[in-house]
Structures are given as structure tokens and as C-alpha cells.
Amino acid sequence: MAESRAAHRYAKALLDLAIEKGIVEQVHTDMQLLANTCEENRNLVNLLQSPIVSHYKKFAVLRDIFKSRVSVDSFSIFEIITKKNREEILFDVAKEFHSLYNDYKGVQVAEVITTFAVDDTLRSQFKQMVTKSTGKTNVELKEKVDTGLIGGFILQIGDRQIDESVKGKINRLKQQMSKA
């Protein structure tokens, strides 16, 4: 919990700095690069979280990977966090920055899980559902396929979930029958 609060504070400070300097898009791109690199390379995350590896070596790895690929302002947050011996939260800072960036830009992130790949017509309908629910017209829709749903969909908007899947309906029916 303390790590998530710290990650939020670092991400907020970085966003405030980016807004002040007018480089929000560049910093967002840099944080996405960090997040994508961490998602694709679990060894990097393990290295950053390892208490055995020295902070100097962790910083050297970060410098080798990111120094030439991110802006000076973005790299400065890597430096600050490393000097504070908090490298384990870097990935969380990048994810939190993306969330704060979306709030700043008025983007609503939603995730839809279906049993098949969503076409443009359905994608548009899901985005309309999100807009109707939140009032935000700028929607980033993440799509996942899960054949275990049997049919229907699950739409997650922030901390709300609309479960219209066959599997969800069966589970609700089981719960009702077990109560009776």
C-alpha cells in the first residue's frame, strides 16, 4: 500500500512538472516505454525489486536502457527514485502516470472481455455504453477474448463492472438457487 501511495506521489509530481514545462506528451511516451519494457521483460522488474543488486548497478542498467531513449525530465525521475532506493516502484510509477495522464486528458479507460474478437460496430457500441455511463466522450477501450465466458461480455469501467456473460448469468442463477 505504501508503495502505491509513493508511486502515485512520484507520478503526480512528474505530471505536474510535465504540465509546467509543456512536455506532457513526451513524458507520457517515455513512461509508456518504461511500462512496456517492464511488461515485456520480467527480468528487469526482478532486478529492480531485488534487494541483492546494488542501487548503483540498478541505476547503471536503467541508464544503459533508457538514457538515450527518454527525455532528460523523464530520466530525472529514474535518478531521483534510484537515489531514494525505491527502484521497485518504477513500474508502478509508469502505470500510475498513465492513469493520471488519462484523467488529465479526460480519457476514460474501459476493458471489454468477449468470447470473440470485437468488430468496429461492436467497438462503437461499447464506447457508447462507456460514454453514457461516465459522460466522457474520449474512450480508450481495451479488448480481451475469453472463450470461458461462453457468450456475452464483461465491461469494466473504472471500478464498475457490467457482467452480461452467460457464465456470469449461470453463476448468479446458482447463487439464487443455493439461497432458496
Coordinates of N, CA and C in Angstrom, one line a residue:
M1 N 0.8 -1.2 0.0 CA 0.0 0.0 0.0 C 0.9 1.3 0.0
A2 N 1.9 1.3 0.8 CA 2.8 2.4 0.9 C 3.5 2.6 -0.5
E3 N 3.8 1.5 -1.2 CA 4.4 1.6 -2.5 C 3.5 2.3 -3.5
S4 N 2.2 2.0 -3.4 CA 1.3 2.6 -4.4 C 1.1 4.0 -4.1
R5 N 1.1 4.4 -2.8 CA 1.0 5.9 -2.5 C 2.2 6.6 -3.0
A6 N 3.4 6.0 -2.7 CA 4.6 6.6 -3.2 C 4.6 6.7 -4.7
A7 N 4.2 5.7 -5.4 CA 4.2 5.7 -6.9 C 3.3 6.8 -7.3
H8 N 2.1 6.9 -6.7 CA 1.2 8.0 -7.1 C 1.8 9.4 -6.9
R9 N 2.5 9.6 -5.8 CA 3.1 10.9 -5.5 C 4.2 11.2 -6.5
Y10 N 5.0 10.2 -6.9 CA 6.1 10.5 -7.9 C 5.4 10.7 -9.2
A11 N 4.4 10.0 -9.6 CA 3.7 10.1 -10.9 C 3.1 11.5 -10.9
K12 N 2.4 11.9 -9.9 CA 1.8 13.2 -9.8 C 2.8 14.3 -10.0
A13 N 3.9 14.2 -9.2 CA 5.0 15.2 -9.3 C 5.5 15.3 -10.8
L14 N 5.7 14.2 -11.4 CA 6.2 14.1 -12.8 C 5.2 14.8 -13.7
L15 N 3.9 14.5 -13.5 CA 2.9 15.1 -14.4 C 2.8 16.6 -14.2
D16 N 2.9 17.0 -13.0 CA 2.9 18.5 -12.7 C 4.1 19.2 -13.4
L17 N 5.2 18.5 -13.3 CA 6.4 19.1 -14.0 C 6.2 19.1 -15.5
A18 N 5.7 18.0 -16.0 CA 5.5 18.0 -17.5 C 4.5 19.0 -17.9
I19 N 3.4 19.2 -17.1 CA 2.4 20.3 -17.5 C 3.1 21.6 -17.5
E20 N 3.9 21.9 -16.4 CA 4.6 23.2 -16.3 C 5.5 23.4 -17.4
K21 N 6.2 22.4 -17.9 CA 7.2 22.6 -19.0 C 6.6 22.4 -20.3
G22 N 5.3 22.0 -20.4 CA 4.7 21.8 -21.7 C 5.1 20.5 -22.4
I23 N 5.5 19.5 -21.7 CA 6.1 18.3 -22.3 C 5.3 17.1 -21.9
V24 N 4.0 17.2 -21.7 CA 3.2 16.1 -21.2 C 3.2 14.9 -22.1
E25 N 3.1 15.2 -23.4 CA 3.0 14.1 -24.4 C 4.3 13.3 -24.4
Q26 N 5.4 14.0 -24.4 CA 6.8 13.4 -24.4 C 7.0 12.5 -23.2
V27 N 6.6 13.1 -22.0 CA 6.8 12.3 -20.8 C 5.9 11.1 -20.8
H28 N 4.6 11.3 -21.3 CA 3.7 10.1 -21.4 C 4.3 9.0 -22.3
T29 N 4.9 9.4 -23.4 CA 5.5 8.4 -24.3 C 6.7 7.7 -23.6
D30 N 7.4 8.5 -22.8 CA 8.6 7.9 -22.1 C 8.1 6.9 -21.0
M31 N 7.0 7.3 -20.3 CA 6.5 6.4 -19.2 C 5.9 5.1 -19.8
Q32 N 5.3 5.3 -21.0 CA 4.7 4.1 -21.7 C 5.9 3.2 -22.1
L33 N 7.0 3.8 -22.6 CA 8.2 3.0 -22.9 C 8.6 2.2 -21.7
L34 N 8.7 2.8 -20.6 CA 9.1 2.2 -19.3 C 8.2 1.0 -19.0
A35 N 6.9 1.3 -19.0 CA 5.9 0.3 -18.7 C 5.9 -0.9 -19.7
N36 N 6.0 -0.6 -20.9 CA 6.1 -1.6 -21.9 C 7.3 -2.5 -21.8
T37 N 8.4 -1.8 -21.5 CA 9.7 -2.6 -21.3 C 9.6 -3.5 -20.1
C38 N 9.0 -3.0 -19.0 CA 8.8 -3.8 -17.8 C 7.9 -5.0 -18.0
E39 N 6.8 -4.7 -18.8 CA 5.8 -5.8 -19.1 C 6.5 -6.9 -20.0
E40 N 7.3 -6.5 -20.9 CA 7.9 -7.4 -21.8 C 9.1 -8.1 -21.2
N41 N 9.8 -7.5 -20.3 CA 11.0 -8.1 -19.7 C 10.9 -8.2 -18.2
R42 N 10.4 -9.3 -17.8 CA 10.2 -9.6 -16.3 C 11.6 -9.6 -15.6
N43 N 12.7 -9.8 -16.3 CA 14.0 -9.8 -15.6 C 14.3 -8.4 -15.2
L44 N 13.9 -7.4 -15.9 CA 14.1 -6.0 -15.5 C 13.4 -5.7 -14.2
V45 N 12.1 -6.1 -14.1 CA 11.3 -5.9 -12.9 C 12.0 -6.6 -11.7
N46 N 12.4 -7.9 -12.0 CA 13.0 -8.7 -10.9 C 14.3 -8.0 -10.4
L47 N 15.1 -7.5 -11.3 CA 16.3 -6.8 -11.0 C 16.0 -5.5 -10.1
L48 N 15.0 -4.7 -10.5 CA 14.7 -3.5 -9.8 C 14.1 -3.9 -8.4
Q49 N 13.5 -5.0 -8.2 CA 12.9 -5.4 -7.0 C 13.9 -6.2 -6.1
S50 N 15.0 -6.5 -6.6 CA 16.0 -7.4 -5.9 C 16.7 -6.6 -4.8
P51 N 16.7 -7.1 -3.6 CA 17.5 -6.4 -2.5 C 19.0 -6.7 -2.6
I52 N 19.3 -7.7 -3.4 CA 20.7 -8.2 -3.5 C 21.5 -7.2 -4.4
V53 N 20.9 -6.8 -5.5 CA 21.6 -5.9 -6.5 C 21.7 -4.5 -5.9
S54 N 22.9 -4.0 -6.1 CA 23.1 -2.6 -5.5 C 22.4 -1.6 -6.3
H55 N 22.1 -0.5 -5.6 CA 21.4 0.6 -6.3 C 22.2 1.2 -7.4
Y56 N 23.5 1.2 -7.3 CA 24.4 1.7 -8.4 C 24.2 0.9 -9.7
K57 N 24.2 -0.5 -9.5 CA 24.0 -1.3 -10.6 C 22.6 -1.2 -11.3
K58 N 21.6 -1.0 -10.4 CA 20.3 -0.8 -10.9 C 20.2 0.4 -11.8
F59 N 20.8 1.5 -11.2 CA 20.8 2.8 -12.0 C 21.6 2.6 -13.3
A60 N 22.7 1.9 -13.2 CA 23.5 1.7 -14.4 C 22.7 1.0 -15.5
V61 N 21.9 0.0 -15.1 CA 21.1 -0.7 -16.1 C 20.0 0.2 -16.6
L62 N 19.4 1.0 -15.8 CA 18.4 2.0 -16.2 C 19.0 3.0 -17.2
R63 N 20.2 3.4 -16.9 CA 20.9 4.4 -17.7 C 21.2 3.8 -19.1
D64 N 21.7 2.5 -19.1 CA 22.0 1.9 -20.3 C 20.8 1.7 -21.2
I65 N 19.7 1.3 -20.6 CA 18.5 1.1 -21.4 C 17.7 2.3 -21.8
F66 N 17.6 3.3 -20.9 CA 16.7 4.4 -21.2 C 17.3 5.8 -21.4
K67 N 18.6 6.0 -21.0 CA 19.1 7.4 -21.1 C 19.0 8.0 -22.5
S68 N 19.3 7.2 -23.5 CA 19.2 7.8 -24.9 C 17.8 7.7 -25.5
R69 N 16.9 7.1 -24.8 CA 15.6 6.8 -25.4 C 14.5 7.7 -24.8
V70 N 14.8 8.4 -23.6 CA 13.7 9.2 -23.0 C 14.3 10.6 -22.8
S71 N 13.4 11.5 -22.5 CA 13.8 12.9 -22.3 C 14.5 13.0 -21.0
V72 N 15.2 14.1 -20.8 CA 16.0 14.4 -19.6 C 15.1 14.5 -18.4
D73 N 13.9 15.1 -18.6 CA 13.0 15.2 -17.4 C 12.4 13.9 -17.0
S74 N 12.2 13.0 -18.0 CA 11.7 11.7 -17.6 C 12.8 10.9 -16.9
F75 N 14.0 11.0 -17.5 CA 15.1 10.2 -16.9 C 15.4 10.7 -15.5
S76 N 15.1 12.0 -15.2 CA 15.4 12.6 -13.9 C 14.6 11.9 -12.8
I77 N 13.4 11.4 -13.1 CA 12.6 10.7 -12.1 C 13.2 9.3 -11.8
F78 N 13.8 8.7 -12.8 CA 14.5 7.5 -12.6 C 15.7 7.7 -11.6
E79 N 16.4 8.8 -11.8 CA 17.5 9.2 -11.0 C 17.1 9.4 -9.6
I80 N 16.0 10.2 -9.4 CA 15.5 10.6 -8.1 C 15.1 9.3 -7.3
I81 N 14.3 8.5 -8.0 CA 13.8 7.3 -7.3 C 14.9 6.3 -7.0
T82 N 15.9 6.2 -7.8 CA 17.1 5.4 -7.5 C 17.9 5.9 -6.4
K83 N 18.1 7.2 -6.3 CA 18.8 7.8 -5.2 C 18.1 7.6 -3.9
K84 N 16.7 7.5 -3.9 CA 15.9 7.3 -2.7 C 15.8 5.8 -2.4
N85 N 16.5 5.0 -3.2 CA 16.4 3.5 -3.0 C 15.0 2.9 -3.1
R86 N 14.3 3.4 -4.1 CA 12.9 3.0 -4.3 C 12.7 2.4 -5.7
E87 N 13.7 1.8 -6.3 CA 13.6 1.3 -7.7 C 12.4 0.4 -7.9
E88 N 12.0 -0.3 -6.9 CA 11.0 -1.3 -7.0 C 9.6 -0.7 -7.4
I89 N 9.5 0.6 -7.3 CA 8.2 1.2 -7.6 C 8.2 1.9 -9.0
L90 N 9.3 1.8 -9.7 CA 9.4 2.5 -11.0 C 8.3 2.0 -12.0
F91 N 8.0 0.7 -12.0 CA 7.0 0.2 -12.9 C 5.6 0.8 -12.5
D92 N 5.4 0.8 -11.2 CA 4.1 1.3 -10.7 C 4.0 2.8 -11.0
V93 N 5.1 3.6 -10.9 CA 5.1 5.0 -11.3 C 4.7 5.2 -12.7
A94 N 5.2 4.3 -13.6 CA 4.8 4.4 -15.0 C 3.4 4.2 -15.2
K95 N 2.8 3.1 -14.5 CA 1.4 2.8 -14.7 C 0.5 3.9 -14.1
E96 N 0.9 4.4 -12.9 CA 0.2 5.5 -12.3 C 0.2 6.7 -13.1
F97 N 1.3 7.0 -13.8 CA 1.4 8.2 -14.6 C 0.4 8.1 -15.7
H98 N 0.3 6.9 -16.3 CA -0.6 6.7 -17.4 C -2.1 7.0 -16.9
S99 N -2.4 6.5 -15.8 CA -3.7 6.8 -15.2 C -4.0 8.3 -15.0
L100 N -3.0 8.9 -14.4 CA -3.1 10.4 -14.2 C -3.2 11.2 -15.5
Y101 N -2.4 10.7 -16.5 CA -2.4 11.3 -17.8 C -3.8 11.2 -18.4
N102 N -4.4 10.0 -18.3 CA -5.8 9.8 -18.8 C -6.8 10.8 -18.1
D103 N -6.7 10.9 -16.8 CA -7.5 11.8 -16.1 C -7.3 13.3 -16.6
Y104 N -6.1 13.6 -16.7 CA -5.7 15.0 -17.2 C -6.3 15.3 -18.6
K105 N -6.2 14.3 -19.5 CA -6.7 14.4 -20.8 C -8.2 14.1 -21.0
G106 N -8.9 13.7 -19.9 CA -10.3 13.4 -19.9 C -10.6 12.1 -20.7
V107 N -9.7 11.2 -20.6 CA -9.9 9.9 -21.3 C -10.4 8.9 -20.2
Q108 N -11.5 8.1 -20.6 CA -12.0 7.1 -19.8 C -11.5 5.7 -20.3
V109 N -10.8 5.0 -19.5 CA -10.3 3.7 -19.9 C -11.3 2.7 -19.5
A110 N -11.7 1.8 -20.4 CA -12.6 0.7 -20.2 C -12.0 -0.6 -20.8
E111 N -12.4 -1.7 -20.2 CA -12.0 -3.0 -20.8 C -13.2 -3.9 -21.0
V112 N -13.2 -4.4 -22.2 CA -14.3 -5.3 -22.6 C -13.7 -6.7 -22.8
I113 N -14.4 -7.7 -22.3 CA -14.0 -9.1 -22.4 C -15.1 -9.8 -23.1
T114 N -14.9 -10.4 -24.3 CA -15.9 -11.1 -25.0 C -15.3 -12.5 -25.4
T115 N -16.2 -13.3 -26.0 CA -15.8 -14.6 -26.4 C -15.2 -14.6 -27.8
F116 N -15.1 -13.5 -28.5 CA -14.6 -13.4 -29.9 C -14.0 -12.0 -30.1
A117 N -13.3 -11.8 -31.1 CA -12.7 -10.5 -31.5 C -13.8 -9.5 -31.8
V118 N -13.7 -8.3 -31.3 CA -14.7 -7.3 -31.4 C -14.5 -6.6 -32.8
D119 N -15.6 -6.4 -33.5 CA -15.6 -5.7 -34.8 C -15.8 -4.2 -34.5
D120 N -15.7 -3.4 -35.6 CA -15.9 -1.9 -35.4 C -17.3 -1.6 -34.9
T121 N -18.3 -2.3 -35.4 CA -19.7 -1.9 -34.9 C -19.8 -2.2 -33.4
L122 N -19.4 -3.3 -32.9 CA -19.5 -3.6 -31.5 C -18.6 -2.7 -30.7
R123 N -17.4 -2.4 -31.2 CA -16.5 -1.5 -30.5 C -17.2 -0.1 -30.3
S124 N -17.8 0.4 -31.4 CA -18.5 1.6 -31.3 C -19.7 1.6 -30.2
Q125 N -20.4 0.5 -30.2 CA -21.5 0.3 -29.2 C -20.9 0.3 -27.8
F126 N -19.8 -0.4 -27.6 CA -19.2 -0.5 -26.3 C -18.7 0.9 -25.8
K127 N -18.2 1.7 -26.8 CA -17.7 3.0 -26.5 C -18.9 3.9 -26.1
Q128 N -20.0 3.7 -26.8 CA -21.2 4.5 -26.5 C -21.7 4.1 -25.1
M129 N -21.7 2.9 -24.7 CA -22.1 2.5 -23.4 C -21.2 3.2 -22.3
V130 N -19.9 3.2 -22.6 CA -19.0 3.9 -21.6 C -19.3 5.4 -21.5
T131 N -19.5 6.0 -22.7 CA -19.8 7.4 -22.7 C -21.1 7.7 -22.0
K132 N -22.1 6.9 -22.2 CA -23.4 7.0 -21.5 C -23.2 6.9 -20.0
S133 N -22.4 5.9 -19.6 CA -22.2 5.6 -18.1 C -21.3 6.7 -17.4
T134 N -20.3 7.3 -18.1 CA -19.4 8.2 -17.5 C -19.5 9.6 -17.9
G135 N -20.1 9.9 -19.1 CA -20.2 11.2 -19.6 C -19.0 11.7 -20.4
K136 N -18.0 10.8 -20.4 CA -16.7 11.2 -21.1 C -16.8 10.6 -22.5
T137 N -16.5 11.5 -23.5 CA -16.6 11.1 -24.9 C -15.3 10.5 -25.4
N138 N -14.2 10.8 -24.8 CA -12.9 10.2 -25.2 C -12.7 8.9 -24.4
V139 N -12.9 7.8 -25.1 CA -12.8 6.4 -24.5 C -11.7 5.6 -25.1
E140 N -10.9 5.0 -24.2 CA -9.8 4.1 -24.6 C -10.3 2.7 -24.2
L141 N -10.6 1.9 -25.2 CA -11.2 0.6 -25.0 C -10.2 -0.5 -25.2
K142 N -9.9 -1.2 -24.1 CA -9.0 -2.4 -24.2 C -9.9 -3.6 -24.4
E143 N -9.5 -4.5 -25.3 CA -10.3 -5.6 -25.6 C -9.5 -6.9 -25.3
K144 N -10.3 -7.9 -24.7 CA -9.7 -9.2 -24.4 C -10.7 -10.2 -24.9
V145 N -10.2 -11.4 -25.2 CA -11.0 -12.5 -25.6 C -10.9 -13.6 -24.6
D146 N -12.0 -14.1 -24.1 CA -12.0 -15.2 -23.1 C -13.2 -16.1 -23.5
T147 N -12.8 -17.3 -24.1 CA -13.9 -18.2 -24.5 C -14.6 -18.8 -23.3
G148 N -14.0 -18.7 -22.1 CA -14.7 -19.3 -20.9 C -16.0 -18.6 -20.5
L149 N -16.2 -17.4 -21.1 CA -17.4 -16.7 -20.8 C -18.7 -17.3 -21.5
I150 N -18.5 -18.2 -22.4 CA -19.5 -19.0 -23.2 C -20.2 -18.0 -24.2
G151 N -20.6 -16.9 -23.8 CA -21.2 -15.9 -24.6 C -21.4 -14.6 -23.9
G152 N -21.8 -13.5 -24.6 CA -22.0 -12.2 -23.9 C -20.7 -11.5 -23.7
F153 N -20.7 -10.6 -22.7 CA -19.5 -9.7 -22.5 C -19.4 -9.3 -21.0
I154 N -18.2 -8.9 -20.7 CA -18.0 -8.2 -19.4 C -17.4 -6.9 -19.7
L155 N -17.9 -5.8 -19.3 CA -17.4 -4.4 -19.5 C -17.0 -3.8 -18.2
Q156 N -15.7 -3.5 -18.1 CA -15.2 -2.9 -16.8 C -14.9 -1.4 -17.1
I157 N -15.5 -0.5 -16.3 CA -15.3 0.9 -16.4 C -14.8 1.4 -15.1
G158 N -13.5 1.6 -14.9 CA -13.0 2.0 -13.6 C -13.2 0.9 -12.7
D159 N -13.9 1.2 -11.6 CA -14.2 0.1 -10.6 C -15.5 -0.5 -10.7
R160 N -16.2 -0.2 -11.8 CA -17.6 -0.8 -12.0 C -17.4 -1.9 -13.1
Q161 N -18.3 -2.9 -12.9 CA -18.3 -4.0 -13.9 C -19.7 -4.3 -14.3
I162 N -19.9 -4.4 -15.6 CA -21.2 -4.9 -16.1 C -20.9 -6.3 -16.7
D163 N -21.5 -7.3 -16.1 CA -21.3 -8.7 -16.5 C -22.6 -9.2 -17.1
E164 N -22.5 -9.2 -18.5 CA -23.6 -9.7 -19.3 C -23.2 -11.0 -20.0
S165 N -22.3 -11.8 -19.3 CA -21.8 -13.0 -19.9 C -22.7 -14.1 -19.5
V166 N -22.7 -15.2 -20.3 CA -23.5 -16.4 -20.0 C -23.0 -17.0 -18.7
K167 N -21.7 -17.1 -18.6 CA -21.0 -17.6 -17.4 C -21.5 -16.8 -16.1
G168 N -21.5 -15.5 -16.2 CA -21.9 -14.7 -15.1 C -23.4 -14.9 -14.7
K169 N -24.2 -15.1 -15.8 CA -25.6 -15.3 -15.5 C -25.8 -16.7 -14.9
I170 N -25.1 -17.7 -15.3 CA -25.2 -19.0 -14.7 C -24.7 -19.0 -13.2
N171 N -23.6 -18.2 -13.0 CA -23.2 -18.1 -11.6 C -24.2 -17.4 -10.7
R172 N -24.8 -16.4 -11.2 CA -25.8 -15.6 -10.4 C -27.0 -16.5 -10.2
L173 N -27.4 -17.3 -11.2 CA -28.5 -18.3 -11.0 C -28.2 -19.3 -10.0
K174 N -27.0 -19.8 -10.0 CA -26.5 -20.8 -9.0 C -26.6 -20.2 -7.6
Q175 N -26.2 -19.0 -7.4 CA -26.3 -18.3 -6.1 C -27.7 -18.2 -5.6
Q176 N -28.6 -17.8 -6.5 CA -30.0 -17.6 -6.2 C -30.6 -19.0 -5.8
M177 N -30.3 -20.0 -6.5 CA -30.8 -21.3 -6.2 C -30.3 -21.9 -4.9
S178 N -29.0 -21.6 -4.6 CA -28.4 -22.1 -3.3 C -29.0 -21.3 -2.1
K179 N -29.5 -20.1 -2.3 CA -30.1 -19.4 -1.2 C -31.6 -19.8 -1.0
A180 N -32.2 -20.4 -2.0 CA -33.6 -20.8 -1.9 C -33.8 -22.1 -1.2

